């Protein structure tokens, strides 16, 4: 693998995360316009976005096997064709079932691309460098989450139809497509398997990490999803202030990722992630129990900053549980995280209905506490030091 190829593939990983971030986070911005377009209530319309999350889940889950059968470049070229077709479908059809299908396909495309992006980083980099690279890659998810709502707002303010937002997201895939044609990919599957014959056991650490990944994403999205409602109903804020809280969180999250991608090179990832999970749990508890609305902004920014490295460090630690990084193992932990995304409203919706937004935030806090316990337990069984991963760089 030449250095030129490595840099090119790293950029594919960056853009793959940006693509998924844009597709997932832009939903909230266009939801009302799409509901108007189909003459449906917003609540009913939001259910069709479950197809998007389902597509991501299916793709991440299957791609652990697909990667060994279908070459990565071919997957990305196929993904580009699917992306073009689904955007055209959104633009030309007035049918709700076609819309749902296009959302599912968009989910599949971003899921495949993101799992390829994650695998490339774990394949190209070792040890601590892997952790900091994954973090930097993940920051592109947040960056797209910051930039694309602004693009969406600008398009919608000019009375352009909502589907142009998805056409803009398609431009990211165009870049991935061009890069995929220019660089050599690593060979996987049977040809690569000849070199390392022995199968490695994953160990119980992977179970702890999978539970932590699921609880973290479910807790984070459940929390972020209901903060605006809690801020407006319980804390007397207006909608703009409540929206700003979420913006503050993601901005601090992105800055946190950049900071930790430098910091992580010098510390043991298991200790860092345990400390961060404890801090995040404490900060979230402070947010929920604070009666001072002016403090919420600062708590939210601290929470965004300190929780930014948790999920990526969980994936990094997963990839370090075996001597040779296994795409199946990395994908398994990613799948658990994606299940957390799928369950967000399934779990928190009924809680909000029965007990209000505060109860949903408290549930999210409990999930963060579980993440802390899992990371703590991992310290007793983790294999990340056994394989000499931590000595490099």
Coordinates of C-alpha atoms in Angstrom, one line a residue:
X1 CA 0.0 0.0 0.0
X2 CA 1.6 3.2 -1.1
X3 CA 1.4 6.4 0.9
X4 CA -0.7 8.1 -1.8
X5 CA -3.3 5.2 -1.7
X6 CA -3.4 5.5 2.1
X7 CA -4.1 9.2 2.0
X8 CA -6.7 8.8 -0.7
X9 CA -8.5 6.0 1.2
X10 CA -8.4 8.0 4.4
X11 CA -10.2 10.8 2.6
X12 CA -12.8 8.3 1.4
X13 CA -13.4 7.4 5.1
X14 CA -13.7 11.1 6.0
X15 CA -16.4 11.7 3.3
X16 CA -18.2 8.5 4.1
X17 CA -18.8 9.7 7.6
X18 CA -19.8 13.1 6.3
X19 CA -22.4 11.5 4.0
X20 CA -24.0 9.5 6.8
X21 CA -24.0 12.6 9.1
X22 CA -25.7 14.7 6.5
X23 CA -28.3 12.1 5.7
X24 CA -29.2 11.4 9.3
X25 CA -29.0 14.9 10.9
X26 CA -30.8 16.8 8.0
X27 CA -34.0 14.8 8.7
X28 CA -35.2 17.2 11.4
X29 CA -34.7 20.2 9.1
X30 CA -36.8 18.9 6.1
X31 CA -39.4 16.9 8.0
X32 CA -42.1 19.6 8.1
X33 CA -41.7 20.4 4.4
X34 CA -41.9 16.7 3.4
X35 CA -45.0 16.3 5.6
X36 CA -46.6 19.3 3.8
X37 CA -45.5 17.8 0.4
X38 CA -47.3 14.5 1.2
X39 CA -50.2 16.2 3.1
X40 CA -49.5 14.1 6.2
X41 CA -49.1 15.0 9.9
X42 CA -45.5 15.4 11.0
X43 CA -45.7 12.5 13.5
X44 CA -46.9 10.1 10.8
X45 CA -44.2 11.4 8.4
X46 CA -41.4 10.9 11.0
X47 CA -42.2 7.2 11.0
X48 CA -41.2 6.9 7.3
X49 CA -37.7 7.9 8.4
X50 CA -37.5 4.6 10.2
X51 CA -36.8 3.2 6.7
X52 CA -33.7 5.3 6.6
X53 CA -32.4 4.0 9.9
X54 CA -33.4 0.4 9.0
X55 CA -31.5 0.8 5.7
X56 CA -28.4 1.9 7.6
X57 CA -28.8 -1.0 10.1
X58 CA -29.2 -3.7 7.4
X59 CA -26.2 -2.4 5.4
X60 CA -23.8 -2.2 8.4
X61 CA -24.9 -5.6 9.5
X62 CA -24.5 -7.3 6.1
X63 CA -21.4 -5.5 5.1
X64 CA -19.3 -7.6 7.5
X65 CA -19.8 -10.5 5.1
X66 CA -20.2 -8.5 1.8
X67 CA -16.8 -6.9 2.3
X68 CA -15.1 -10.3 1.8
X69 CA -17.2 -11.1 -1.3
X70 CA -17.6 -7.9 -3.2
X71 CA -14.5 -5.7 -3.6
X72 CA -14.8 -2.4 -1.8
X73 CA -14.4 -0.2 -4.9
X74 CA -17.2 -2.1 -6.7
X75 CA -19.4 -1.5 -3.6
X76 CA -18.8 2.2 -3.7
X77 CA -19.4 2.4 -7.5
X78 CA -22.7 0.5 -7.0
X79 CA -23.5 2.8 -4.1
X80 CA -23.1 5.8 -6.3
X81 CA -25.6 4.4 -8.9
X82 CA -28.1 3.7 -6.0
X83 CA -27.6 7.2 -4.7
X84 CA -28.3 8.8 -8.0
X85 CA -31.4 6.6 -8.5
X86 CA -32.8 7.3 -5.0
X87 CA -32.3 11.1 -5.4
X88 CA -34.0 11.0 -8.8
X89 CA -36.8 9.0 -7.2
X90 CA -37.3 11.6 -4.5
X91 CA -37.4 14.4 -7.1
X92 CA -39.8 12.8 -9.6
X93 CA -42.3 10.8 -7.5
X94 CA -45.3 11.9 -5.4
X95 CA -45.8 8.5 -4.0
X96 CA -45.3 7.8 -0.3
X97 CA -44.2 4.2 -0.9
X98 CA -41.6 5.4 -3.4
X99 CA -40.4 8.0 -0.9
X100 CA -40.1 5.2 1.8
X101 CA -38.1 3.0 -0.6
X102 CA -35.8 5.9 -1.6
X103 CA -35.2 6.6 2.1
X104 CA -34.4 2.9 2.7
X105 CA -31.9 2.9 -0.2
X106 CA -30.3 6.1 1.0
X107 CA -29.9 4.4 4.4
X108 CA -28.4 1.3 2.8
X109 CA -26.0 3.5 0.7
X110 CA -24.8 5.5 3.7
X111 CA -24.6 2.3 5.9
X112 CA -22.4 0.5 3.4
X113 CA -20.2 3.6 2.9
X114 CA -19.8 4.2 6.6
X115 CA -18.9 0.6 7.4
X116 CA -16.3 0.7 4.5
X117 CA -15.0 4.0 5.9
X118 CA -14.7 2.6 9.5
X119 CA -13.0 -0.6 8.2
X120 CA -10.5 1.3 6.0
X121 CA -9.3 3.4 9.0
X122 CA -9.0 0.3 11.3
X123 CA -7.1 -1.5 8.5
X124 CA -4.7 1.3 7.6
X125 CA -3.7 2.5 11.0
X126 CA -2.5 0.7 14.1
X127 CA -2.8 1.2 17.9
X128 CA -3.1 4.7 19.2
X129 CA -2.9 6.2 15.8
X130 CA -6.0 4.2 14.9
X131 CA -8.0 5.8 17.8
X132 CA -7.0 9.3 16.9
X133 CA -7.7 8.8 13.2
X134 CA -11.1 7.2 13.9
X135 CA -12.0 10.2 16.1
X136 CA -10.9 12.7 13.4
X137 CA -13.0 10.7 10.8
X138 CA -16.0 10.7 13.1
X139 CA -15.7 14.5 13.4
X140 CA -16.7 14.7 9.7
X141 CA -20.1 13.2 10.8
X142 CA -20.6 16.1 13.2
X143 CA -19.2 18.6 10.7
X144 CA -21.8 17.5 8.1
X145 CA -24.4 17.7 11.0
X146 CA -23.4 21.3 11.5
X147 CA -23.1 22.4 7.8
X148 CA -26.0 20.6 6.2
X149 CA -28.8 22.0 8.3
X150 CA -27.4 25.5 7.3
X151 CA -27.5 24.5 3.6
X152 CA -31.0 23.0 4.1
X153 CA -32.2 26.2 5.8
X154 CA -30.8 28.3 3.0
X155 CA -32.4 26.2 0.3
X156 CA -35.8 26.1 2.0
X157 CA -35.7 29.9 2.7
X158 CA -35.4 30.4 -1.0
X159 CA -38.6 28.3 -1.5
X160 CA -36.7 25.6 -3.3
X161 CA -38.3 22.1 -3.0
X162 CA -36.9 19.9 -0.1
X163 CA -35.5 17.3 -2.4
X164 CA -32.7 19.6 -3.5
X165 CA -31.2 19.1 0.0
X166 CA -30.7 15.4 -0.9
X167 CA -29.3 16.4 -4.2
X168 CA -26.7 18.5 -2.3
X169 CA -25.9 15.5 -0.1
X170 CA -25.4 13.5 -3.3
X171 CA -22.4 15.7 -4.1
X172 CA -20.5 14.1 -1.2
X173 CA -21.0 10.7 -2.8
X174 CA -19.8 12.1 -6.1
X175 CA -16.5 13.0 -4.4
X176 CA -16.3 9.5 -2.9
X177 CA -17.0 7.9 -6.3
X178 CA -14.2 9.9 -8.0
X179 CA -11.8 9.1 -5.2
X180 CA -12.7 5.4 -5.4
X181 CA -11.7 5.3 -9.0
X182 CA -8.3 6.9 -8.3
X183 CA -6.9 4.7 -5.5
X184 CA -6.1 1.1 -4.8
X185 CA -8.1 -0.7 -2.1
X186 CA -6.8 -3.4 0.2
X187 CA -7.7 -7.0 -0.8
X188 CA -10.0 -8.8 1.5
X189 CA -11.7 -12.2 1.8
X190 CA -10.2 -15.4 0.5
X191 CA -7.0 -13.9 -0.9
X192 CA -6.2 -12.1 2.3
X193 CA -7.3 -15.0 4.5
X194 CA -4.4 -17.1 3.1
X195 CA -2.0 -15.0 5.1
X196 CA -3.5 -15.3 8.6
X197 CA -5.0 -18.8 8.9
X198 CA -5.8 -19.0 12.7
X199 CA -9.1 -17.7 13.9
X200 CA -9.0 -15.5 16.9
X201 CA -11.6 -15.5 19.7
X202 CA -13.2 -12.1 20.4
X203 CA -13.5 -12.5 24.2
X204 CA -16.0 -11.1 26.7
X205 CA -14.5 -7.5 26.3
X206 CA -16.4 -7.3 22.9
X207 CA -19.7 -8.0 24.7
X208 CA -19.1 -5.2 27.2
X209 CA -18.1 -2.9 24.3
X210 CA -21.2 -3.8 22.3
X211 CA -23.5 -3.1 25.2
X212 CA -21.7 0.2 25.8
X213 CA -22.0 1.2 22.1
X214 CA -25.8 0.5 22.1
X215 CA -26.5 2.3 25.4
X216 CA -24.3 5.2 24.4
X217 CA -26.0 5.9 21.1
X218 CA -29.5 5.3 22.5
X219 CA -28.8 7.5 25.4
X220 CA -27.2 10.3 23.3
X221 CA -29.9 10.4 20.7
X222 CA -32.7 10.0 23.2
X223 CA -31.3 12.9 25.2
X224 CA -30.7 15.2 22.2
X225 CA -34.0 14.3 20.7
X226 CA -36.0 15.5 23.7
X227 CA -33.9 18.4 25.0
X228 CA -35.8 21.0 22.9
X229 CA -39.2 19.8 24.3
X230 CA -37.8 19.8 27.8
X231 CA -36.2 23.2 27.4
X232 CA -39.4 24.8 26.1
X233 CA -42.0 23.1 28.3
X234 CA -40.1 22.8 31.6
X235 CA -37.4 25.5 31.5
X236 CA -39.4 28.3 29.9
X237 CA -37.1 28.8 26.9
X238 CA -38.4 29.7 23.4
X239 CA -37.8 27.4 20.4
X240 CA -34.8 29.3 19.2
X241 CA -33.0 29.0 22.5
X242 CA -33.9 25.4 22.7
X243 CA -32.5 24.8 19.2
X244 CA -29.4 26.7 20.2
X245 CA -28.8 24.2 23.0
X246 CA -28.6 21.3 20.5
X247 CA -26.4 23.4 18.2
X248 CA -24.1 24.1 21.2
X249 CA -23.9 20.4 21.9
X250 CA -22.8 19.5 18.4
X251 CA -20.3 22.3 18.0
X252 CA -18.6 21.4 21.3
X253 CA -18.8 17.7 20.2
X254 CA -16.9 18.5 17.0
X255 CA -14.3 20.6 18.9
X256 CA -14.0 17.8 21.4
X257 CA -13.3 15.3 18.7
X258 CA -10.4 17.4 17.3
X259 CA -9.0 17.9 20.8
X260 CA -9.2 14.2 21.7
X261 CA -7.8 13.0 18.4
X262 CA -4.6 14.7 19.6
X263 CA -4.9 13.7 23.3
X264 CA -5.7 10.0 22.8
X265 CA -2.3 9.4 21.3
X266 CA -0.8 9.7 24.8
X267 CA -3.2 7.8 27.0
X268 CA -4.6 4.4 27.4
X269 CA -8.0 4.4 25.6
X270 CA -9.8 2.2 28.1
X271 CA -8.9 4.6 31.0
X272 CA -9.8 7.7 29.0
X273 CA -13.2 6.3 27.9
X274 CA -14.1 5.2 31.5
X275 CA -13.2 8.7 32.8
X276 CA -15.2 10.4 29.9
X277 CA -18.2 8.2 30.5
X278 CA -18.2 9.1 34.2
X279 CA -17.9 12.8 33.4
X280 CA -20.7 12.7 30.8
X281 CA -23.0 10.8 33.2
X282 CA -22.4 13.4 35.9
X283 CA -22.9 16.4 33.5
X284 CA -26.1 14.9 32.1
X285 CA -27.4 14.4 35.6
X286 CA -26.5 18.1 36.4
X287 CA -28.4 19.2 33.2
X288 CA -31.5 17.3 34.3
X289 CA -31.5 18.4 37.9
X290 CA -30.5 22.1 37.2
X291 CA -33.3 24.6 37.8
X292 CA -31.2 27.5 36.4
X293 CA -31.9 27.9 32.7
X294 CA -28.9 30.1 32.1
X295 CA -26.6 27.3 33.2
X296 CA -28.0 24.8 30.7
X297 CA -26.0 26.2 27.8
X298 CA -22.7 25.7 29.6
X299 CA -23.6 22.2 30.8
X300 CA -24.6 21.3 27.3
X301 CA -21.3 22.5 25.8
X302 CA -19.3 20.6 28.5
X303 CA -21.4 17.5 27.8
X304 CA -20.8 17.8 24.1
X305 CA -17.0 18.2 24.6
X306 CA -16.5 15.4 27.1
X307 CA -18.7 12.9 25.4
X308 CA -17.3 13.4 21.9
X309 CA -14.6 10.7 22.1
X310 CA -16.7 8.0 23.8
X311 CA -18.3 6.2 20.9
X312 CA -15.2 6.2 18.7
X313 CA -13.0 5.0 21.5
X314 CA -15.4 2.1 22.1
X315 CA -15.0 1.1 18.4
X316 CA -11.2 1.6 18.6
X317 CA -11.0 -0.6 21.7
X318 CA -13.1 -3.2 19.9
X319 CA -10.7 -3.2 16.9
X320 CA -7.8 -3.7 19.4
X321 CA -9.3 -6.8 21.0
X322 CA -7.8 -9.0 18.3
X323 CA -4.3 -9.2 17.0
X324 CA -5.4 -8.6 13.4
X325 CA -8.2 -6.1 13.0
X326 CA -11.4 -7.9 12.1
X327 CA -14.0 -6.2 9.9
X328 CA -16.7 -8.5 11.3
X329 CA -15.8 -7.4 14.9
X330 CA -15.7 -3.7 14.1
X331 CA -19.0 -4.0 12.1
X332 CA -20.6 -5.9 15.0
X333 CA -19.9 -3.0 17.4
X334 CA -21.1 -0.5 14.8
X335 CA -24.2 -2.6 14.3
X336 CA -24.9 -2.4 18.1
X337 CA -24.6 1.4 17.9
X338 CA -26.9 1.5 14.9
X339 CA -29.5 -0.6 16.8
X340 CA -29.3 2.2 19.4
X341 CA -30.2 4.7 16.6
X342 CA -33.1 2.5 15.5
X343 CA -34.5 2.2 19.0
X344 CA -34.3 5.9 19.9
X345 CA -37.9 6.8 19.5
X346 CA -39.2 3.3 20.0
X347 CA -37.9 3.5 23.6
X348 CA -38.2 7.2 24.4
X349 CA -41.5 7.9 22.6
X350 CA -43.7 5.9 25.1
X351 CA -41.8 7.3 28.1
X352 CA -42.5 10.9 26.9
X353 CA -46.1 10.0 26.3
X354 CA -46.6 8.6 29.8
X355 CA -44.2 10.6 32.0
X356 CA -43.0 13.6 29.9
X357 CA -39.6 14.7 28.5
X358 CA -37.9 14.9 31.8
X359 CA -38.3 11.1 32.3
X360 CA -36.8 10.5 28.8
X361 CA -33.8 12.6 29.8
X362 CA -33.5 10.7 33.0
X363 CA -33.6 7.4 31.1
X364 CA -30.8 8.6 28.8
X365 CA -28.8 9.4 31.9
X366 CA -29.2 5.9 33.2
X367 CA -28.0 4.5 29.9
X368 CA -24.9 6.7 30.2
X369 CA -24.3 5.2 33.6
X370 CA -24.5 1.7 32.0
X371 CA -21.8 2.8 29.5
X372 CA -19.6 3.9 32.4
X373 CA -20.0 0.5 34.2
X374 CA -19.3 -1.4 30.9
X375 CA -16.1 0.6 30.3
X376 CA -15.0 0.0 33.9
X377 CA -15.6 -3.8 33.6
X378 CA -13.7 -3.8 30.4
X379 CA -10.6 -2.7 32.3
X380 CA -10.5 -6.2 33.8
X381 CA -10.8 -8.2 30.6
X382 CA -9.6 -6.0 27.7
X383 CA -6.9 -7.5 25.4
X384 CA -5.9 -4.2 23.8
X385 CA -2.5 -4.2 25.6
X386 CA -1.8 -7.9 25.0
X387 CA -1.2 -7.5 21.3
X388 CA 1.4 -4.7 21.5
X389 CA -1.0 -2.3 19.9
X390 CA -0.3 0.4 22.5
X391 CA 3.5 0.5 22.0
X392 CA 3.3 2.0 18.5
X393 CA 3.4 5.9 18.2

